[in-house]
Short mmCIF file of C-alpha atoms in Angstrom, two decimals:
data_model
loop_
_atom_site.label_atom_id
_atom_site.label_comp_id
_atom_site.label_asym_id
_atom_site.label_seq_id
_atom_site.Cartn_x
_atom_site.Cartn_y
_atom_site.Cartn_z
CA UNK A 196 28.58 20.20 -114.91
CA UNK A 197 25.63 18.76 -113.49
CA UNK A 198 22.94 19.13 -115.82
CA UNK A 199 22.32 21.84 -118.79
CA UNK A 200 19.75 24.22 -119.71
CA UNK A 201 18.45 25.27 -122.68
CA UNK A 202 17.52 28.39 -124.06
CA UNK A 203 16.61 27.81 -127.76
CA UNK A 204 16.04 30.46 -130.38
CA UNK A 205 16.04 33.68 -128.42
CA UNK A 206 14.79 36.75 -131.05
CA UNK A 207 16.75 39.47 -130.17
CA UNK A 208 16.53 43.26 -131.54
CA UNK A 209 18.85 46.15 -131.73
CA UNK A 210 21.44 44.01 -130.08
CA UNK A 211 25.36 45.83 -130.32
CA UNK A 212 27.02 44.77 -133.48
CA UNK A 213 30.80 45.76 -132.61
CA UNK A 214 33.11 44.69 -130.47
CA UNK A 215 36.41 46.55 -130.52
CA UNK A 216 37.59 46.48 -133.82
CA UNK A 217 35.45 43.48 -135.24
CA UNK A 218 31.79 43.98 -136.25
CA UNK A 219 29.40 41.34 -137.57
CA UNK A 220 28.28 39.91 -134.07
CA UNK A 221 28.25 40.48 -130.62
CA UNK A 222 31.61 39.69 -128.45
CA UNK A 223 31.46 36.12 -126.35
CA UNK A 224 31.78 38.53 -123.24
CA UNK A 225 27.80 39.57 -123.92
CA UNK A 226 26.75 36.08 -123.61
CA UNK A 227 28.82 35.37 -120.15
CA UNK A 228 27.53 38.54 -119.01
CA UNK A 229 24.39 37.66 -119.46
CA UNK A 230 24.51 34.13 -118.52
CA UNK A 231 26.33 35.26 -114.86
CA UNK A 232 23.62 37.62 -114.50
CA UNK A 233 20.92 35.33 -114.93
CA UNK A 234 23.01 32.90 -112.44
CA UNK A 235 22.59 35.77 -109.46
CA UNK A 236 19.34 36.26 -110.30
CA UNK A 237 18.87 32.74 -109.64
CA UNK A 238 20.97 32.38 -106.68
CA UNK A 239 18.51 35.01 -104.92
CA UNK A 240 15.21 33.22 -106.18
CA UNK A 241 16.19 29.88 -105.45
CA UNK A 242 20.17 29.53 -104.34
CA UNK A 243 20.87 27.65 -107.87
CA UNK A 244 24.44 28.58 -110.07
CA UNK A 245 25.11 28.95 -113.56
CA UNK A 246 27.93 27.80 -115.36
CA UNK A 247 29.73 28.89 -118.67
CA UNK A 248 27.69 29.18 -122.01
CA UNK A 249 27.53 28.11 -125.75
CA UNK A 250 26.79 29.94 -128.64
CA UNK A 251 24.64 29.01 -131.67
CA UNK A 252 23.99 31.47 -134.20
CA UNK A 253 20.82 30.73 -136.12
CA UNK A 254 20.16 34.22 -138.14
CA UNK A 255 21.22 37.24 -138.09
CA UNK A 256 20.71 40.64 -139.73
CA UNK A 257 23.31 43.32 -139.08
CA UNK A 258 21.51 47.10 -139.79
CA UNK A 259 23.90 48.01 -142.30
CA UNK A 260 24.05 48.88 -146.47
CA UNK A 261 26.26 49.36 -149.10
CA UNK A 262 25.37 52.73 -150.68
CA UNK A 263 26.34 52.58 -154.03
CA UNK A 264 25.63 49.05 -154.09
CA UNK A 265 28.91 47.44 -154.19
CA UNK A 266 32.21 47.98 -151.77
CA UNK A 267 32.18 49.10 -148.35
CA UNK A 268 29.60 48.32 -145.63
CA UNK A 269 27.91 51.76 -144.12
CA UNK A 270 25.68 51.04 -140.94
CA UNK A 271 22.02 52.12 -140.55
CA UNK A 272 22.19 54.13 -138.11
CA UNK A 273 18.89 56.29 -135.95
CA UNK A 274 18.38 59.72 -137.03
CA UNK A 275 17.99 61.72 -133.68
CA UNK A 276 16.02 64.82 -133.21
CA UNK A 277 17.25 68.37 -133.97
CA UNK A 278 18.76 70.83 -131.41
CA UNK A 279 17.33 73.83 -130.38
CA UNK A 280 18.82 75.48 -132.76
CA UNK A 281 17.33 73.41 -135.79
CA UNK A 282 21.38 71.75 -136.10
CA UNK A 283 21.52 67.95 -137.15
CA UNK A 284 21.98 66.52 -133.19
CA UNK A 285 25.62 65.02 -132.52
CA UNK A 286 25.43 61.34 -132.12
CA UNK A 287 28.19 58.38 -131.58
CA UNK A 288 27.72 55.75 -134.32
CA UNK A 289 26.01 52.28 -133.31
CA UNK A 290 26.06 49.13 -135.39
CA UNK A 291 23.23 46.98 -134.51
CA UNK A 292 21.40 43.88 -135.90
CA UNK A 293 18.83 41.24 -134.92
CA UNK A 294 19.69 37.91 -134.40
CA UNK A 295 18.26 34.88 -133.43
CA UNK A 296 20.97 32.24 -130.84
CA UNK A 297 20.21 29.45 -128.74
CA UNK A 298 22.35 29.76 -125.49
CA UNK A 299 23.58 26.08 -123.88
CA UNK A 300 24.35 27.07 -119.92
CA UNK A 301 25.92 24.85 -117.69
CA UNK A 302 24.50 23.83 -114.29
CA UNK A 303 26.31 23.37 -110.88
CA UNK A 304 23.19 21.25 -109.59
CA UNK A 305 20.90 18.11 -109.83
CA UNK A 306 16.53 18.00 -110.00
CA UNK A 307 17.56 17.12 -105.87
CA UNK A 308 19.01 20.06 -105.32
CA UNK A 309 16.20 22.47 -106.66
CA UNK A 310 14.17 24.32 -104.16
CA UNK A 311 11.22 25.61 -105.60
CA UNK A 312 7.63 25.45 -104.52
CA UNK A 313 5.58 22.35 -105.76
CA UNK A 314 4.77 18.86 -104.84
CA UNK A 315 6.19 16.68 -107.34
CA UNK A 316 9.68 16.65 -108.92
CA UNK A 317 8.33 17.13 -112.15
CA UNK A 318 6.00 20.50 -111.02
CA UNK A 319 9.85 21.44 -109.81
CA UNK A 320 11.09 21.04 -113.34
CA UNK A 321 8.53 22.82 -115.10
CA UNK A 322 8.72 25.90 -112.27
CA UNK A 323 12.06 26.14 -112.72
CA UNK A 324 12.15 26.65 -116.73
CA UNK A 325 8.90 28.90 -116.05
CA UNK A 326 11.02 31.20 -113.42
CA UNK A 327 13.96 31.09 -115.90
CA UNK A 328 12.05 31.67 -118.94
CA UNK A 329 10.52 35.13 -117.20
CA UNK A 330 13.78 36.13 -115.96
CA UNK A 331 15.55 36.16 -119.19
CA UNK A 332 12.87 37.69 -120.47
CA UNK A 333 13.44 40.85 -118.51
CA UNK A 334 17.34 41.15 -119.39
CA UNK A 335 19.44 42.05 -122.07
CA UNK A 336 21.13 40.27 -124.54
CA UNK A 337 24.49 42.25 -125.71
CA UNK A 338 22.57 45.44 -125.22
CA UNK A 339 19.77 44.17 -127.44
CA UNK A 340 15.88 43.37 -126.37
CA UNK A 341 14.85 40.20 -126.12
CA UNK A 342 11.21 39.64 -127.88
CA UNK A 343 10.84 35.67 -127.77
CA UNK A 344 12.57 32.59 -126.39
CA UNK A 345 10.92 29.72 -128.46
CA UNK A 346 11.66 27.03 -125.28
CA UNK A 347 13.83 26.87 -122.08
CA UNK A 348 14.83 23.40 -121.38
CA UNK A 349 16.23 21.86 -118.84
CA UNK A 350 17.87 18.02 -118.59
CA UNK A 351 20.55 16.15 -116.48
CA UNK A 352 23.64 14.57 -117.94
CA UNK A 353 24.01 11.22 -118.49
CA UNK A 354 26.67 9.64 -116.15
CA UNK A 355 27.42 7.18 -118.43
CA UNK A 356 30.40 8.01 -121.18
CA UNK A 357 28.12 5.97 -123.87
CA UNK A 358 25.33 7.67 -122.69
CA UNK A 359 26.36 11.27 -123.08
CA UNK A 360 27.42 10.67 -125.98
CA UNK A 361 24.59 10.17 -127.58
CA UNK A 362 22.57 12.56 -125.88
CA UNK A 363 25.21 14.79 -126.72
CA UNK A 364 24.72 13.82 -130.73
CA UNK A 365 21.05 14.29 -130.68
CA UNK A 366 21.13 17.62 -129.34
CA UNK A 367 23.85 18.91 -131.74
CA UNK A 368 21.84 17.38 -134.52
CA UNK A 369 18.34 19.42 -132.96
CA UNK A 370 20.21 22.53 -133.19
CA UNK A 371 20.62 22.50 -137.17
CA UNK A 372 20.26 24.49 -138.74
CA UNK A 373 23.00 27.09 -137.28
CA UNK A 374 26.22 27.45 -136.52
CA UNK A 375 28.68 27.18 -133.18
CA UNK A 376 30.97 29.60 -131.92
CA UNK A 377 34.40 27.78 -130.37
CA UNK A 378 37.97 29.38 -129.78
CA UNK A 379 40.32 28.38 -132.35
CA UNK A 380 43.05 29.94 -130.81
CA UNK A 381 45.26 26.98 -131.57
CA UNK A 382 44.86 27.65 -135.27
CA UNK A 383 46.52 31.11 -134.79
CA UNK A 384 49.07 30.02 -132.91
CA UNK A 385 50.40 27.42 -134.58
CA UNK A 386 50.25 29.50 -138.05
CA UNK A 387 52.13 32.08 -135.90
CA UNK A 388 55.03 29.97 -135.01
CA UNK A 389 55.41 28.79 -138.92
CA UNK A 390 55.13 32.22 -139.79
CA UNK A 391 58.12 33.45 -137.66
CA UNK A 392 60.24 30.42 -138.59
CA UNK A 393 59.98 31.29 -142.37
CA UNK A 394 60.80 35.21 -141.24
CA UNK A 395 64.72 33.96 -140.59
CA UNK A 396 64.68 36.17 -137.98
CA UNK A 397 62.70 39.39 -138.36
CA UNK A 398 60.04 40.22 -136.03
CA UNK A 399 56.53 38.66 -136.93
CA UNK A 400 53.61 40.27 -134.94
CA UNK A 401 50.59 37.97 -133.55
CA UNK A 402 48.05 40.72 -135.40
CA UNK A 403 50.01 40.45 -138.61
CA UNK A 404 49.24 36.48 -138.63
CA UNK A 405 45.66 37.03 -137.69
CA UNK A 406 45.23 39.68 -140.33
CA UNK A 407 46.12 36.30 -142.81
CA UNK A 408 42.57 35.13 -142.04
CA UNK A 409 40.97 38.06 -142.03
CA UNK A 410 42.80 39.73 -145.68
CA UNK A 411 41.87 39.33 -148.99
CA UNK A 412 45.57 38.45 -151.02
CA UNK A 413 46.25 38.31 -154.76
CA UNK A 414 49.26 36.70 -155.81
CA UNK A 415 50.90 37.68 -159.68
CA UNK A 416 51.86 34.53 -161.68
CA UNK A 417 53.10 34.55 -165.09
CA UNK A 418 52.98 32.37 -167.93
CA UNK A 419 55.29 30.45 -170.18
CA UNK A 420 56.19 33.22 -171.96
CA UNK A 421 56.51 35.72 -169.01
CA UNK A 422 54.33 38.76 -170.72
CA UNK A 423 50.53 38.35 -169.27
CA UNK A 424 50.84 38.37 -165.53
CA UNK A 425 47.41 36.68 -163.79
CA UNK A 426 46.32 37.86 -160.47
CA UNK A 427 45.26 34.54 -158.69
CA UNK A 428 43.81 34.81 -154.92
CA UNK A 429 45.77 33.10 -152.04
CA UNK A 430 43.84 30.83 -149.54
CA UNK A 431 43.75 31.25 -146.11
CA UNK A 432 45.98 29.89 -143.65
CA UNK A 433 43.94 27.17 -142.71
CA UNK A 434 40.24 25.97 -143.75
CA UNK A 435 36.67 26.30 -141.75
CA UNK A 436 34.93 29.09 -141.40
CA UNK A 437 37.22 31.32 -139.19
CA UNK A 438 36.38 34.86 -137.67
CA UNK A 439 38.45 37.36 -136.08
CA UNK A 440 36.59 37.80 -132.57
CA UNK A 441 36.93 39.73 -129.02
CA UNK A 442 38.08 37.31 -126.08
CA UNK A 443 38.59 39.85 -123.50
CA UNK A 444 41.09 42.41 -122.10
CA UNK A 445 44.40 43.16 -120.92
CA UNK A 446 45.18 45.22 -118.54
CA UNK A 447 47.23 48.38 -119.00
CA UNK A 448 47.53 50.14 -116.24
CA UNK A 449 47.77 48.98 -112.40
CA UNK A 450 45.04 47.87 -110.61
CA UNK A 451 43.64 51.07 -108.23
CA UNK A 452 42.15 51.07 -105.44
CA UNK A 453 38.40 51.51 -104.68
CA UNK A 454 37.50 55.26 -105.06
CA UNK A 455 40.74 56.24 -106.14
CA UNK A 456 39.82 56.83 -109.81
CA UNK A 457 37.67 59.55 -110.53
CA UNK A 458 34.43 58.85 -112.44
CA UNK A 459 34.92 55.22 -111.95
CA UNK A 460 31.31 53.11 -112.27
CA UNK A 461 31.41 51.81 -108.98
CA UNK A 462 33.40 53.57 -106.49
CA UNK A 463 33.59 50.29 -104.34
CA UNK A 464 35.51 48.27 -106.66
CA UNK A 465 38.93 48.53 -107.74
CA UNK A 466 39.63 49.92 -110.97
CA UNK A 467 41.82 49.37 -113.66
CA UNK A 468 42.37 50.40 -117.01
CA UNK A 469 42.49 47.64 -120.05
CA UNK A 470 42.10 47.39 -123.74
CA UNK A 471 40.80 44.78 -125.87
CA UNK A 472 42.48 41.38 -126.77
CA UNK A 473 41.29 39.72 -130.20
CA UNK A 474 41.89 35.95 -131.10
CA UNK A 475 40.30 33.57 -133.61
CA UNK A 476 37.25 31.87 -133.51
CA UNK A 477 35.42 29.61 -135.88
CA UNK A 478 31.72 29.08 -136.46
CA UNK A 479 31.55 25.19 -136.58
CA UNK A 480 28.62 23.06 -137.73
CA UNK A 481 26.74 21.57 -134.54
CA UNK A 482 26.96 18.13 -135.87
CA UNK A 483 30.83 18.02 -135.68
CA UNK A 484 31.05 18.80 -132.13
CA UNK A 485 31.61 15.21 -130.55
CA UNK A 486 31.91 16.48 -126.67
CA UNK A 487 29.89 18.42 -125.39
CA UNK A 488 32.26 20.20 -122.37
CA UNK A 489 34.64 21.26 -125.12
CA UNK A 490 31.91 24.19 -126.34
CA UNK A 491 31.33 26.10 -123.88
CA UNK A 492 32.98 29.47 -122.81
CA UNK A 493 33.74 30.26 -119.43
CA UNK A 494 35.68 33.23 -117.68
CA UNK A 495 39.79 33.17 -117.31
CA UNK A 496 41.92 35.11 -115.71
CA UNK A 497 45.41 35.25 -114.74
CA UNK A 498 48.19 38.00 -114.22
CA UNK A 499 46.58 41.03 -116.58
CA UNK A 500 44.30 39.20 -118.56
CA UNK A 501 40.60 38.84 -118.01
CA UNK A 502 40.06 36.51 -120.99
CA UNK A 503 36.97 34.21 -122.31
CA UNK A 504 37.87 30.94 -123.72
CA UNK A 505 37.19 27.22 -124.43
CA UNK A 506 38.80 23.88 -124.67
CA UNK A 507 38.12 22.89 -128.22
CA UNK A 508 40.95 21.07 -130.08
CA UNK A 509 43.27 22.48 -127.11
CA UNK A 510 45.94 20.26 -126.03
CA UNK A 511 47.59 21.41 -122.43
CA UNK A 512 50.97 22.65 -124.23
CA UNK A 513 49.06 25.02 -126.15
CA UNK A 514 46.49 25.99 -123.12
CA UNK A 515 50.31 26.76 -121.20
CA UNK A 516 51.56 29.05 -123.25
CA UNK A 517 48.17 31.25 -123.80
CA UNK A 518 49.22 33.98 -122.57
CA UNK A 519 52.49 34.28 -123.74
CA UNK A 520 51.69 34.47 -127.38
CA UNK A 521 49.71 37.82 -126.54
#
């Protein structure tokens, strides 16, 4: 990583609240989707590359109620017109919400290496935020519209270790308030492995252990004189604010060949069938994160996983044996 752009506080409407089987916020694939597109779009302007992305979450406002006013969550959802027939129109359900992120991008190049129109280096600069600022403009964000991006910044990285470090601590600092999202996949698979040696034995599934972060438990304890039981809640396996989130897919099927799938997207690619894989993430304060390279998500794939992931808190023993624990 070269340098790093900016886009800070991006307003963002009807954007898709579900991801698989989690709801709340848009999956980390939405961001590196739109990220790589932005990166061709680039690449065709101007030859310039994107990298991976971060995540800050500043607000957010999922379009959903509780309709007696306590329990259960019911979305909001769009009341479509009625058939010929005057019959309430079948619809699929749709959980959406507005949101407001900031989006840190990587950068494969250097203010050298960008070849836009203008005299000065500077006039460079500010063309270059200009062409990305309208081109994000005209894309979606995780299916949402995009209605504002506050700035679009762009900076080189400080060589020097010192340096970067304290550019890297007054940026996290200029993103409060709000919140990062980082892969905690560690966490989950180290309370896995406790979890199956206290099982002596019996078979311990990977979503039974995330469900531990995710469930609400009550524990009965009795007193002294063993008569009035007291339901106490059980913490969670481990503290921070942890989420259950969407990292990607597995495949299961083979992979086919172009065209040989019917009603495939795009006939010229080949095709294979997946479902979704879930891991744990954690939304971390920005003024905790002490290296910068360690927040940022970036494609992975190997064997029949297409995954999204970063390196925070992951050692290499862990990063080896990723995909076995799915």
């Amino acid at each position: 990583m070269k340098s790093l752009l900016q886009l800070r506080h991006i307003r963002v409407e009807n954007a898709n609240a579900i991801t698989g089987l989690t709801w709340g916020f848009p999956g980390i694939a939405n961001f590196l989707g739109f990220t790589h597109a932005l990166s061709r779009k680039l690449d065709q302007r101007c030859g310039l590359t994107l990298g991976g992305c971060a995540v800050i979450g500043h607000e957010h406002q999922v379009q959903a109620y509780q309709p007696g006013g306590w329990g259960e969550h019911v979305f909001a959802l769009t009341r479509n017109p009625l058939t010929r027939e005057g019959n309430t129109a079948p619809f699929n359900e749709e959980g959406r919400m507005h949101m407001t992120v900031t989006l840190l991008i990587e950068c494969e190049f250097d203010a050298e290496e960008i070849n836009l129109a203008g005299g000065t280096l500077e006039q460079k600069i500010a063309g270059l935020k200009e062409l990305v600022h309208e081109l994000a403009l005209c894309q979606r964000l995780a299916g949402g519209t995009i209605t504002d991006i506050a700035q679009v910044r762009w900076q080189e990285l400080e060589r020097d270790q010192k340096e970067r470090a304290r550019m890297t601590r007054r940026l996290m600092l200029g993103l409060l308030p709000g919140f990062v999202l980082v892969d905690r996949h560690d966490v989950l698979a180290a309370h896995h492995r406790q979890r199956q040696e206290q099982a002596s034995g019996s078979q311990i599934e990977l979503l039974d252990s995330l469900l531990d972060f995710v469930a609400l438990k009550y524990q009965p304890e009795t007193g002294e004189n063993q008569e009035k039981v007291e339901w106490r809640r059980q913490p969670k396996p481990s503290p921070g604010y942890l989420v259950p989130i969407a990292v990607g897919y597995q495949a299961i099927s083979p992979l086919y060949d172009p065209g040989t799938v019917a009603n495939s997207r795009d006939p010229d690619t080949p095709f294979r069938f997946v479902e979704s894989v879930y891991s744990l993430g954690q939304w971390l304060s920005p003024h905790r994160v002490n290296e910068l390279e360690t927040i940022f998500w970036s494609y992975r794939y190997q064997d029949e996983l297409y995954l999204c992931s970063n390196a925070y808190q992951e050692d290499d023993e862990e990063s080896n044996d990723f995909e076995d624990n799915f």
